[in-house]
């Protein structure tokens, strides 16, 4: 008996007949969003493809062009080892953002989702046409989508990571350490090197070294540029 793609540990990619128009992701006509769908079985795939195919703003990608899709949707019952392998492969592809349509999402899968660079999650029971299209459009616009309960868990996870792992080491989730961020904040408030040294209990030499290190690492031209960078990226 012939094995299915799922039984071989592979996911079925889009068939050529599922391409709605010729061209690559960059050439999708009329502002349409190119989408590749990966599913562990034909039934899951057919349901998602049927929903998206009816919408003119969606452009279903052929297998030969799947790696050029703006958005990749992975449709599974649950996040298992084969799903993780696929997500890691898609993560290496800078041409696509990956969304997960999943039947059962275990609490432990949240960390896996983060590590695999998943940009959006939708529970399969809620995956009607409008929800799928909203998910695809959000990812194409650089946004993320999460069910409310998962967003709460994610925020709790980030808070716990900052509190238990990073804070004791003087680190933060940003590109700046806690000490660096504090010094940049003081620069933004108009304090000079001597005043920053006094307020932080470091020597002036240390303050100068820290600010120089930040400027070098982030390729910043001067202190004003450093402050602007930190504010634009929400680091201070």
PDB file of C-alpha atoms in Angstrom:
ATOM      1  CA  UNK A   1       0.000   0.000   0.000  1.00  0.00           C
ATOM      2  CA  UNK A   2       1.411   3.401  -0.956  1.00  0.00           C
ATOM      3  CA  UNK A   3       2.281   5.748   1.929  1.00  0.00           C
ATOM      4  CA  UNK A   4       0.764   9.198   2.078  1.00  0.00           C
ATOM      5  CA  UNK A   5       2.914  12.326   2.226  1.00  0.00           C
ATOM      6  CA  UNK A   6       2.052  12.756   5.897  1.00  0.00           C
ATOM      7  CA  UNK A   7       3.069   9.179   6.680  1.00  0.00           C
ATOM      8  CA  UNK A   8       6.438   9.826   5.033  1.00  0.00           C
ATOM      9  CA  UNK A   9       6.948  12.790   7.341  1.00  0.00           C
ATOM     10  CA  UNK A  10       6.364  15.333   4.592  1.00  0.00           C
ATOM     11  CA  UNK A  11       3.695  17.942   4.008  1.00  0.00           C
ATOM     12  CA  UNK A  12       1.833  18.282   0.762  1.00  0.00           C
ATOM     13  CA  UNK A  13       2.665  21.519  -1.012  1.00  0.00           C
ATOM     14  CA  UNK A  14       0.390  23.377  -3.440  1.00  0.00           C
ATOM     15  CA  UNK A  15      -0.355  21.609  -6.701  1.00  0.00           C
ATOM     16  CA  UNK A  16       0.184  23.547  -9.945  1.00  0.00           C
ATOM     17  CA  UNK A  17      -3.571  23.578 -10.572  1.00  0.00           C
ATOM     18  CA  UNK A  18      -4.064  25.546  -7.363  1.00  0.00           C
ATOM     19  CA  UNK A  19      -2.206  28.554  -8.717  1.00  0.00           C
ATOM     20  CA  UNK A  20      -4.755  31.278  -9.449  1.00  0.00           C
ATOM     21  CA  UNK A  21      -2.483  33.369 -11.689  1.00  0.00           C
ATOM     22  CA  UNK A  22       0.947  33.188 -13.269  1.00  0.00           C
ATOM     23  CA  UNK A  23       3.897  34.923 -11.622  1.00  0.00           C
ATOM     24  CA  UNK A  24       5.861  34.917  -8.395  1.00  0.00           C
ATOM     25  CA  UNK A  25       5.166  36.516  -5.025  1.00  0.00           C
ATOM     26  CA  UNK A  26       6.579  39.824  -6.222  1.00  0.00           C
ATOM     27  CA  UNK A  27       4.446  39.728  -9.350  1.00  0.00           C
ATOM     28  CA  UNK A  28       1.048  38.918  -7.825  1.00  0.00           C
ATOM     29  CA  UNK A  29      -1.386  41.082  -9.815  1.00  0.00           C
ATOM     30  CA  UNK A  30      -3.649  43.740  -8.382  1.00  0.00           C
ATOM     31  CA  UNK A  31      -2.049  43.809  -4.954  1.00  0.00           C
ATOM     32  CA  UNK A  32      -2.999  40.191  -4.306  1.00  0.00           C
ATOM     33  CA  UNK A  33      -1.197  38.249  -1.579  1.00  0.00           C
ATOM     34  CA  UNK A  34       0.627  35.094  -2.638  1.00  0.00           C
ATOM     35  CA  UNK A  35      -0.073  32.178  -0.288  1.00  0.00           C
ATOM     36  CA  UNK A  36       1.387  28.679   0.009  1.00  0.00           C
ATOM     37  CA  UNK A  37      -0.561  26.110   2.037  1.00  0.00           C
ATOM     38  CA  UNK A  38       1.136  23.182   3.749  1.00  0.00           C
ATOM     39  CA  UNK A  39      -1.075  20.532   5.352  1.00  0.00           C
ATOM     40  CA  UNK A  40      -0.476  17.111   6.858  1.00  0.00           C
ATOM     41  CA  UNK A  41      -3.370  15.568   4.935  1.00  0.00           C
ATOM     42  CA  UNK A  42      -5.542  16.280   1.909  1.00  0.00           C
ATOM     43  CA  UNK A  43      -8.710  16.935   3.902  1.00  0.00           C
ATOM     44  CA  UNK A  44      -7.127  19.714   5.989  1.00  0.00           C
ATOM     45  CA  UNK A  45      -5.570  21.230   2.902  1.00  0.00           C
ATOM     46  CA  UNK A  46      -8.737  21.135   0.827  1.00  0.00           C
ATOM     47  CA  UNK A  47     -10.715  23.026   3.446  1.00  0.00           C
ATOM     48  CA  UNK A  48      -8.246  25.921   3.689  1.00  0.00           C
ATOM     49  CA  UNK A  49      -7.623  26.104  -0.064  1.00  0.00           C
ATOM     50  CA  UNK A  50     -11.382  26.127  -0.741  1.00  0.00           C
ATOM     51  CA  UNK A  51     -11.859  29.072   1.628  1.00  0.00           C
ATOM     52  CA  UNK A  52      -8.989  31.148   0.208  1.00  0.00           C
ATOM     53  CA  UNK A  53      -9.590  30.382  -3.446  1.00  0.00           C
ATOM     54  CA  UNK A  54     -12.933  32.207  -3.328  1.00  0.00           C
ATOM     55  CA  UNK A  55     -11.306  35.508  -2.356  1.00  0.00           C
ATOM     56  CA  UNK A  56      -9.909  37.624  -5.219  1.00  0.00           C
ATOM     57  CA  UNK A  57      -7.206  39.170  -3.001  1.00  0.00           C
ATOM     58  CA  UNK A  58      -5.654  35.753  -2.397  1.00  0.00           C
ATOM     59  CA  UNK A  59      -3.174  34.263  -4.892  1.00  0.00           C
ATOM     60  CA  UNK A  60      -2.577  30.539  -4.277  1.00  0.00           C
ATOM     61  CA  UNK A  61       0.960  29.574  -5.218  1.00  0.00           C
ATOM     62  CA  UNK A  62       2.026  26.585  -7.299  1.00  0.00           C
ATOM     63  CA  UNK A  63       4.398  24.002  -5.815  1.00  0.00           C
ATOM     64  CA  UNK A  64       7.274  25.216  -7.982  1.00  0.00           C
ATOM     65  CA  UNK A  65       6.925  28.719  -6.509  1.00  0.00           C
ATOM     66  CA  UNK A  66       5.931  27.894  -2.925  1.00  0.00           C
ATOM     67  CA  UNK A  67       9.211  29.165  -1.508  1.00  0.00           C
ATOM     68  CA  UNK A  68       8.464  32.617  -2.960  1.00  0.00           C
ATOM     69  CA  UNK A  69       5.098  33.025  -1.238  1.00  0.00           C
ATOM     70  CA  UNK A  70       4.551  36.109   0.885  1.00  0.00           C
ATOM     71  CA  UNK A  71       2.624  33.996   3.379  1.00  0.00           C
ATOM     72  CA  UNK A  72       2.904  30.297   4.212  1.00  0.00           C
ATOM     73  CA  UNK A  73       0.055  28.627   6.094  1.00  0.00           C
ATOM     74  CA  UNK A  74       0.794  25.401   7.961  1.00  0.00           C
ATOM     75  CA  UNK A  75      -2.393  23.449   8.731  1.00  0.00           C
ATOM     76  CA  UNK A  76      -2.119  20.683  11.329  1.00  0.00           C
ATOM     77  CA  UNK A  77      -4.010  18.865  14.073  1.00  0.00           C
ATOM     78  CA  UNK A  78      -1.277  19.620  16.598  1.00  0.00           C
ATOM     79  CA  UNK A  79       2.330  20.790  16.730  1.00  0.00           C
ATOM     80  CA  UNK A  80       4.446  17.635  16.580  1.00  0.00           C
ATOM     81  CA  UNK A  81       8.023  16.901  15.534  1.00  0.00           C
ATOM     82  CA  UNK A  82       7.246  16.916  11.807  1.00  0.00           C
ATOM     83  CA  UNK A  83       5.459  20.251  12.139  1.00  0.00           C
ATOM     84  CA  UNK A  84       8.442  21.728  13.980  1.00  0.00           C
ATOM     85  CA  UNK A  85      10.801  20.544  11.234  1.00  0.00           C
ATOM     86  CA  UNK A  86       8.641  22.234   8.603  1.00  0.00           C
ATOM     87  CA  UNK A  87       8.365  25.446  10.628  1.00  0.00           C
ATOM     88  CA  UNK A  88      12.148  25.585  11.031  1.00  0.00           C
ATOM     89  CA  UNK A  89      12.588  25.133   7.288  1.00  0.00           C
ATOM     90  CA  UNK A  90      10.132  27.917   6.528  1.00  0.00           C
ATOM     91  CA  UNK A  91      11.837  30.118   9.122  1.00  0.00           C
ATOM     92  CA  UNK A  92      15.017  30.032   7.038  1.00  0.00           C
ATOM     93  CA  UNK A  93      13.101  31.361   4.040  1.00  0.00           C
ATOM     94  CA  UNK A  94      13.174  35.161   4.216  1.00  0.00           C
ATOM     95  CA  UNK A  95      10.603  35.451   1.405  1.00  0.00           C
ATOM     96  CA  UNK A  96       7.711  34.220   3.534  1.00  0.00           C
ATOM     97  CA  UNK A  97       5.990  34.799   6.872  1.00  0.00           C
ATOM     98  CA  UNK A  98       4.500  31.728   8.475  1.00  0.00           C
ATOM     99  CA  UNK A  99       1.101  31.261  10.079  1.00  0.00           C
ATOM    100  CA  UNK A 100      -0.162  28.200  11.935  1.00  0.00           C
ATOM    101  CA  UNK A 101      -3.715  26.868  11.691  1.00  0.00           C
ATOM    102  CA  UNK A 102      -3.901  24.250  14.421  1.00  0.00           C
ATOM    103  CA  UNK A 103      -6.578  22.008  15.913  1.00  0.00           C
ATOM    104  CA  UNK A 104      -5.107  21.570  19.375  1.00  0.00           C
ATOM    105  CA  UNK A 105      -2.521  23.945  20.791  1.00  0.00           C
ATOM    106  CA  UNK A 106      -0.723  22.605  23.859  1.00  0.00           C
ATOM    107  CA  UNK A 107       0.625  25.105  26.373  1.00  0.00           C
ATOM    108  CA  UNK A 108       4.177  23.877  25.779  1.00  0.00           C
ATOM    109  CA  UNK A 109       3.845  24.624  22.072  1.00  0.00           C
ATOM    110  CA  UNK A 110       3.995  28.366  22.760  1.00  0.00           C
ATOM    111  CA  UNK A 111       7.770  28.305  23.239  1.00  0.00           C
ATOM    112  CA  UNK A 112       8.135  26.193  20.106  1.00  0.00           C
ATOM    113  CA  UNK A 113       6.050  28.675  18.133  1.00  0.00           C
ATOM    114  CA  UNK A 114       8.304  31.537  19.265  1.00  0.00           C
ATOM    115  CA  UNK A 115      11.487  29.648  18.415  1.00  0.00           C
ATOM    116  CA  UNK A 116      10.159  28.757  14.966  1.00  0.00           C
ATOM    117  CA  UNK A 117       9.303  32.357  14.113  1.00  0.00           C
ATOM    118  CA  UNK A 118       5.562  31.791  13.675  1.00  0.00           C
ATOM    119  CA  UNK A 119       3.878  35.138  13.048  1.00  0.00           C
ATOM    120  CA  UNK A 120       0.245  34.139  13.576  1.00  0.00           C
ATOM    121  CA  UNK A 121      -1.842  31.361  15.100  1.00  0.00           C
ATOM    122  CA  UNK A 122      -5.459  30.500  14.369  1.00  0.00           C
ATOM    123  CA  UNK A 123      -7.370  27.631  15.921  1.00  0.00           C
ATOM    124  CA  UNK A 124      -8.843  25.404  13.254  1.00  0.00           C
ATOM    125  CA  UNK A 125     -12.291  25.515  14.831  1.00  0.00           C
ATOM    126  CA  UNK A 126     -12.305  29.281  14.273  1.00  0.00           C
ATOM    127  CA  UNK A 127     -10.799  29.177  10.782  1.00  0.00           C
ATOM    128  CA  UNK A 128     -13.677  30.428   8.670  1.00  0.00           C
ATOM    129  CA  UNK A 129     -13.040  32.358   5.480  1.00  0.00           C
ATOM    130  CA  UNK A 130     -12.958  35.810   7.053  1.00  0.00           C
ATOM    131  CA  UNK A 131     -10.596  34.699   9.835  1.00  0.00           C
ATOM    132  CA  UNK A 132      -8.211  33.065   7.376  1.00  0.00           C
ATOM    133  CA  UNK A 133      -8.165  36.115   5.100  1.00  0.00           C
ATOM    134  CA  UNK A 134      -7.668  38.454   8.069  1.00  0.00           C
ATOM    135  CA  UNK A 135      -4.753  36.281   9.217  1.00  0.00           C
ATOM    136  CA  UNK A 136      -3.101  36.278   5.781  1.00  0.00           C
ATOM    137  CA  UNK A 137      -3.528  40.037   5.311  1.00  0.00           C
ATOM    138  CA  UNK A 138      -2.132  40.776   8.768  1.00  0.00           C
ATOM    139  CA  UNK A 139       0.977  38.702   8.114  1.00  0.00           C
ATOM    140  CA  UNK A 140       1.476  40.266   4.693  1.00  0.00           C
ATOM    141  CA  UNK A 141       1.407  43.675   6.443  1.00  0.00           C
ATOM    142  CA  UNK A 142       4.054  42.580   8.939  1.00  0.00           C
ATOM    143  CA  UNK A 143       1.570  42.106  11.775  1.00  0.00           C
ATOM    144  CA  UNK A 144       0.949  39.178  14.096  1.00  0.00           C
ATOM    145  CA  UNK A 145      -2.276  37.402  15.042  1.00  0.00           C
ATOM    146  CA  UNK A 146      -2.896  35.400  18.206  1.00  0.00           C
ATOM    147  CA  UNK A 147      -6.007  34.175  20.026  1.00  0.00           C
ATOM    148  CA  UNK A 148      -6.573  36.253  23.163  1.00  0.00           C
ATOM    149  CA  UNK A 149      -5.657  33.478  25.586  1.00  0.00           C
ATOM    150  CA  UNK A 150      -2.391  32.754  23.774  1.00  0.00           C
ATOM    151  CA  UNK A 151      -1.511  36.454  23.743  1.00  0.00           C
ATOM    152  CA  UNK A 152      -1.966  36.508  27.518  1.00  0.00           C
ATOM    153  CA  UNK A 153       0.265  33.454  27.891  1.00  0.00           C
ATOM    154  CA  UNK A 154       2.874  35.029  25.634  1.00  0.00           C
ATOM    155  CA  UNK A 155       2.972  38.215  27.690  1.00  0.00           C
ATOM    156  CA  UNK A 156       3.259  36.167  30.895  1.00  0.00           C
ATOM    157  CA  UNK A 157       6.068  34.161  29.298  1.00  0.00           C
ATOM    158  CA  UNK A 158       7.988  37.286  28.273  1.00  0.00           C
ATOM    159  CA  UNK A 159       7.499  38.854  31.702  1.00  0.00           C
ATOM    160  CA  UNK A 160       8.742  35.693  33.429  1.00  0.00           C
ATOM    161  CA  UNK A 161      11.766  35.527  31.129  1.00  0.00           C
ATOM    162  CA  UNK A 162      12.685  39.126  31.859  1.00  0.00           C
ATOM    163  CA  UNK A 163      12.199  38.726  35.609  1.00  0.00           C
ATOM    164  CA  UNK A 164      13.870  35.361  36.207  1.00  0.00           C
ATOM    165  CA  UNK A 165      16.564  35.185  33.523  1.00  0.00           C
ATOM    166  CA  UNK A 166      17.478  38.589  32.145  1.00  0.00           C
ATOM    167  CA  UNK A 167      17.090  40.983  35.087  1.00  0.00           C
ATOM    168  CA  UNK A 168      19.550  39.060  37.336  1.00  0.00           C
ATOM    169  CA  UNK A 169      22.132  39.375  34.548  1.00  0.00           C
ATOM    170  CA  UNK A 170      21.490  43.042  33.827  1.00  0.00           C
ATOM    171  CA  UNK A 171      20.084  42.191  30.407  1.00  0.00           C
ATOM    172  CA  UNK A 172      16.866  43.007  28.594  1.00  0.00           C
ATOM    173  CA  UNK A 173      14.893  41.725  25.613  1.00  0.00           C
ATOM    174  CA  UNK A 174      16.070  44.689  23.568  1.00  0.00           C
ATOM    175  CA  UNK A 175      19.430  45.146  21.868  1.00  0.00           C
ATOM    176  CA  UNK A 176      20.539  47.173  24.899  1.00  0.00           C
ATOM    177  CA  UNK A 177      21.495  45.926  28.343  1.00  0.00           C
ATOM    178  CA  UNK A 178      19.740  47.456  31.334  1.00  0.00           C
ATOM    179  CA  UNK A 179      22.810  49.610  32.032  1.00  0.00           C
ATOM    180  CA  UNK A 180      23.070  50.771  28.432  1.00  0.00           C
ATOM    181  CA  UNK A 181      19.376  51.654  28.263  1.00  0.00           C
ATOM    182  CA  UNK A 182      19.627  53.653  31.499  1.00  0.00           C
ATOM    183  CA  UNK A 183      22.584  55.653  30.221  1.00  0.00           C
ATOM    184  CA  UNK A 184      20.902  56.363  26.890  1.00  0.00           C
ATOM    185  CA  UNK A 185      17.797  57.489  28.772  1.00  0.00           C
ATOM    186  CA  UNK A 186      19.885  59.925  30.810  1.00  0.00           C
ATOM    187  CA  UNK A 187      21.521  61.227  27.628  1.00  0.00           C
ATOM    188  CA  UNK A 188      18.037  61.801  26.196  1.00  0.00           C
ATOM    189  CA  UNK A 189      17.221  63.902  29.283  1.00  0.00           C
ATOM    190  CA  UNK A 190      20.165  66.187  28.600  1.00  0.00           C
ATOM    191  CA  UNK A 191      22.678  64.932  31.179  1.00  0.00           C
ATOM    192  CA  UNK A 192      26.393  65.040  30.399  1.00  0.00           C
ATOM    193  CA  UNK A 193      28.937  62.313  31.009  1.00  0.00           C
ATOM    194  CA  UNK A 194      29.908  63.524  34.492  1.00  0.00           C
ATOM    195  CA  UNK A 195      26.271  63.773  35.587  1.00  0.00           C
ATOM    196  CA  UNK A 196      25.467  60.321  34.209  1.00  0.00           C
ATOM    197  CA  UNK A 197      28.452  58.893  36.076  1.00  0.00           C
ATOM    198  CA  UNK A 198      27.222  60.457  39.295  1.00  0.00           C
ATOM    199  CA  UNK A 199      23.660  59.206  38.866  1.00  0.00           C
ATOM    200  CA  UNK A 200      24.656  55.656  37.906  1.00  0.00           C
ATOM    201  CA  UNK A 201      27.625  55.343  40.300  1.00  0.00           C
ATOM    202  CA  UNK A 202      29.974  54.503  37.459  1.00  0.00           C
ATOM    203  CA  UNK A 203      33.154  56.328  36.522  1.00  0.00           C
ATOM    204  CA  UNK A 204      33.123  58.811  33.661  1.00  0.00           C
ATOM    205  CA  UNK A 205      35.440  56.501  31.786  1.00  0.00           C
ATOM    206  CA  UNK A 206      32.944  53.652  32.121  1.00  0.00           C
ATOM    207  CA  UNK A 207      30.097  55.863  30.921  1.00  0.00           C
ATOM    208  CA  UNK A 208      32.108  56.940  27.881  1.00  0.00           C
ATOM    209  CA  UNK A 209      33.046  53.322  27.127  1.00  0.00           C
ATOM    210  CA  UNK A 210      29.461  52.135  27.405  1.00  0.00           C
ATOM    211  CA  UNK A 211      28.134  54.875  25.136  1.00  0.00           C
ATOM    212  CA  UNK A 212      30.941  54.240  22.657  1.00  0.00           C
ATOM    213  CA  UNK A 213      30.174  50.508  22.656  1.00  0.00           C
ATOM    214  CA  UNK A 214      26.496  51.154  21.949  1.00  0.00           C
ATOM    215  CA  UNK A 215      27.317  53.571  19.137  1.00  0.00           C
ATOM    216  CA  UNK A 216      29.772  51.132  17.565  1.00  0.00           C
ATOM    217  CA  UNK A 217      27.530  48.066  17.868  1.00  0.00           C
ATOM    218  CA  UNK A 218      24.467  49.803  16.460  1.00  0.00           C
ATOM    219  CA  UNK A 219      26.440  51.894  13.930  1.00  0.00           C
ATOM    220  CA  UNK A 220      25.230  55.179  15.387  1.00  0.00           C
ATOM    221  CA  UNK A 221      26.859  58.477  14.422  1.00  0.00           C
ATOM    222  CA  UNK A 222      26.523  60.357  17.707  1.00  0.00           C
ATOM    223  CA  UNK A 223      24.572  60.561  20.963  1.00  0.00           C
ATOM    224  CA  UNK A 224      21.575  62.226  19.323  1.00  0.00           C
ATOM    225  CA  UNK A 225      21.422  59.402  16.814  1.00  0.00           C
ATOM    226  CA  UNK A 226      21.645  56.883  19.674  1.00  0.00           C
ATOM    227  CA  UNK A 227      18.737  58.515  21.508  1.00  0.00           C
ATOM    228  CA  UNK A 228      16.642  58.619  18.327  1.00  0.00           C
ATOM    229  CA  UNK A 229      17.384  54.960  17.604  1.00  0.00           C
ATOM    230  CA  UNK A 230      16.455  53.883  21.127  1.00  0.00           C
ATOM    231  CA  UNK A 231      13.186  55.855  21.061  1.00  0.00           C
ATOM    232  CA  UNK A 232      12.151  54.591  17.608  1.00  0.00           C
ATOM    233  CA  UNK A 233      12.694  50.994  18.653  1.00  0.00           C
ATOM    234  CA  UNK A 234      11.005  51.369  22.029  1.00  0.00           C
ATOM    235  CA  UNK A 235      14.220  50.650  23.950  1.00  0.00           C
ATOM    236  CA  UNK A 236      13.816  53.599  26.318  1.00  0.00           C
TER     237      UNK A 236
END
